[in-house]
PDB file of C-alpha atoms in Angstrom:
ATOM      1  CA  UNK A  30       0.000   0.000   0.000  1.00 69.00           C
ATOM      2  CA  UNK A  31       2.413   2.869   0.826  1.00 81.00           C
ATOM      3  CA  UNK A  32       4.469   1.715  -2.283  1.00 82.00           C
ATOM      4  CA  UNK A  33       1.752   2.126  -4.205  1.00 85.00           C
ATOM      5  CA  UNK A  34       0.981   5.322  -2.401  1.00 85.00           C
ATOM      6  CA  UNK A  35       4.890   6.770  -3.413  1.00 86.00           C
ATOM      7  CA  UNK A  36       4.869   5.429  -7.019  1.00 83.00           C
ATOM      8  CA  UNK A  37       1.394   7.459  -7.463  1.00 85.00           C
ATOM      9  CA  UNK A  38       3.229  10.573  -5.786  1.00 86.00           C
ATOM     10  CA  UNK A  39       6.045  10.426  -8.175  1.00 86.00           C
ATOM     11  CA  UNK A  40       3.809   9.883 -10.951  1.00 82.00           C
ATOM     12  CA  UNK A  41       1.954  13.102 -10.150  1.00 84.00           C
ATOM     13  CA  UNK A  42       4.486  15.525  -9.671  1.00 83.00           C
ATOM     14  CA  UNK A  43       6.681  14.060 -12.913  1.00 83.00           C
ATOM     15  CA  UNK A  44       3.715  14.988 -14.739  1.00 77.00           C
ATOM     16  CA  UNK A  45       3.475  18.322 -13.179  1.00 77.00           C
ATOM     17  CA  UNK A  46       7.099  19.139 -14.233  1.00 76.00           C
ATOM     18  CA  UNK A  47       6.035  17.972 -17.391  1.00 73.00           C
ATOM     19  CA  UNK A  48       3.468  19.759 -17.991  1.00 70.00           C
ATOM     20  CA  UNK A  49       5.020  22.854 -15.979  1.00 63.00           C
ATOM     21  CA  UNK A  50       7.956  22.641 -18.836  1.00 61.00           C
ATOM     22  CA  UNK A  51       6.153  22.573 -21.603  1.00 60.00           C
ATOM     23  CA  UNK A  52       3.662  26.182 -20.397  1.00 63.00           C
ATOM     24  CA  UNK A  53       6.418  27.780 -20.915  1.00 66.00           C
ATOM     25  CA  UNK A  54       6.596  30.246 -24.382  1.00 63.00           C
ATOM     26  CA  UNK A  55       9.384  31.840 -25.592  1.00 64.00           C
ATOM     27  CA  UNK A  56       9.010  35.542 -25.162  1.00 70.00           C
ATOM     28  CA  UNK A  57      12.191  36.917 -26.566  1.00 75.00           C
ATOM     29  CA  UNK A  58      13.815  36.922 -29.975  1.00 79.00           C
ATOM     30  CA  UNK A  59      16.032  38.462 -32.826  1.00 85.00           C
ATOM     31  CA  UNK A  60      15.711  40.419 -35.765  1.00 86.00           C
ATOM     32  CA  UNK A  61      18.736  40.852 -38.160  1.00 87.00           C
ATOM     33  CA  UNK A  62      18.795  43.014 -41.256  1.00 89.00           C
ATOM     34  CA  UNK A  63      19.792  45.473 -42.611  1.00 90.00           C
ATOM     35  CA  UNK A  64      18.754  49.360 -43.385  1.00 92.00           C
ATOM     36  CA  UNK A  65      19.319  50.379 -47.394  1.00 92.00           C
ATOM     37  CA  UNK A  66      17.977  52.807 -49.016  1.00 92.00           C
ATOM     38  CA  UNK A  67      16.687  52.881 -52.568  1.00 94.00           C
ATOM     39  CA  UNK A  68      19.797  52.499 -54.385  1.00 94.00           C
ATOM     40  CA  UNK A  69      21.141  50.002 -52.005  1.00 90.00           C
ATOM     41  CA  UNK A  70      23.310  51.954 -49.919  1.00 92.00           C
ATOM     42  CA  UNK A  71      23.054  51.798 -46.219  1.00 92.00           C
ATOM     43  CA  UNK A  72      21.248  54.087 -44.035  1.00 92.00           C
ATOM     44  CA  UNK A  73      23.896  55.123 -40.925  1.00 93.00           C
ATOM     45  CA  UNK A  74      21.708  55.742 -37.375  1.00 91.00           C
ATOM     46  CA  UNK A  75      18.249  55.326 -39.160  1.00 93.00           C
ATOM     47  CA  UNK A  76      15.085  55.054 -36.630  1.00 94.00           C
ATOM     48  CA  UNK A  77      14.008  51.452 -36.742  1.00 94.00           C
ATOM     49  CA  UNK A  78      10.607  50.234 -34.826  1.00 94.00           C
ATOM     50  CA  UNK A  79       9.565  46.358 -34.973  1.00 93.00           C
ATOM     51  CA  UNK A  80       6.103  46.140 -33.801  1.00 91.00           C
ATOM     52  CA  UNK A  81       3.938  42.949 -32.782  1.00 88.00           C
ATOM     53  CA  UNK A  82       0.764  43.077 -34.783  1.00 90.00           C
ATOM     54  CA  UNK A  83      -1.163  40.697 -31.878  1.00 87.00           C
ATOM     55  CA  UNK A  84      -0.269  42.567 -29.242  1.00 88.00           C
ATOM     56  CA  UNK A  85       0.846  46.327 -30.325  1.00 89.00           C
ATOM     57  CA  UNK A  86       3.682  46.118 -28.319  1.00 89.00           C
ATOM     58  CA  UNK A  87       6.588  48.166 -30.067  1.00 92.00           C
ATOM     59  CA  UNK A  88      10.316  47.654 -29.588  1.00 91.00           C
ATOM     60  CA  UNK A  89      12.440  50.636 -31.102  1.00 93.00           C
ATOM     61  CA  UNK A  90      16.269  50.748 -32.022  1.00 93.00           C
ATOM     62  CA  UNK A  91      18.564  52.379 -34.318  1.00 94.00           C
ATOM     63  CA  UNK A  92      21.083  51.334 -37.004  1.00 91.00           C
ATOM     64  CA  UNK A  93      24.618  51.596 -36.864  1.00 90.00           C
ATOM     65  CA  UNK A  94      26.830  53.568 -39.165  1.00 88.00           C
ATOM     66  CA  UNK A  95      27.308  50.562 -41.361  1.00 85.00           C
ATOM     67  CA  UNK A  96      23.198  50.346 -41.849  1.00 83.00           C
ATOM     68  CA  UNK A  97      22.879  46.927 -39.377  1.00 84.00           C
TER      69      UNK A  97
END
């Protein structure tokens, strides 16, 4: 019985670190590019914003000299 009882335990919380694991979203990532403008040359210290369309939440930055 109290076997039975611990293997049931350990059941339980292996599938709440399971599931626990597998809630979590990635909320971070990476844009690379670069800024160019018509004729292909880059665009030194230009105003860059990256916004998400779900959520409106905006993330600004600026290029370097080089246009990255």
């Amino acid at each position: 019985m109290q076997r039975t009882r611990i293997f049931w335990l350990a059941f339980v919380v292996l599938g709440l670190a399971l599931v626990a694991t597998s809630l979590c979203a990635q909320t971070t990532g990476t844009i690379y590019g670069q800024v160019s403008d018509p004729s292909g040359a880059a665009v030194p210290e230009a105003n860059i914003t990256a916004q998400n369309t779900a959520t409106g939440l905006e993330r600004k930055a600026v290029s370097t000299p080089v246009g990255s």
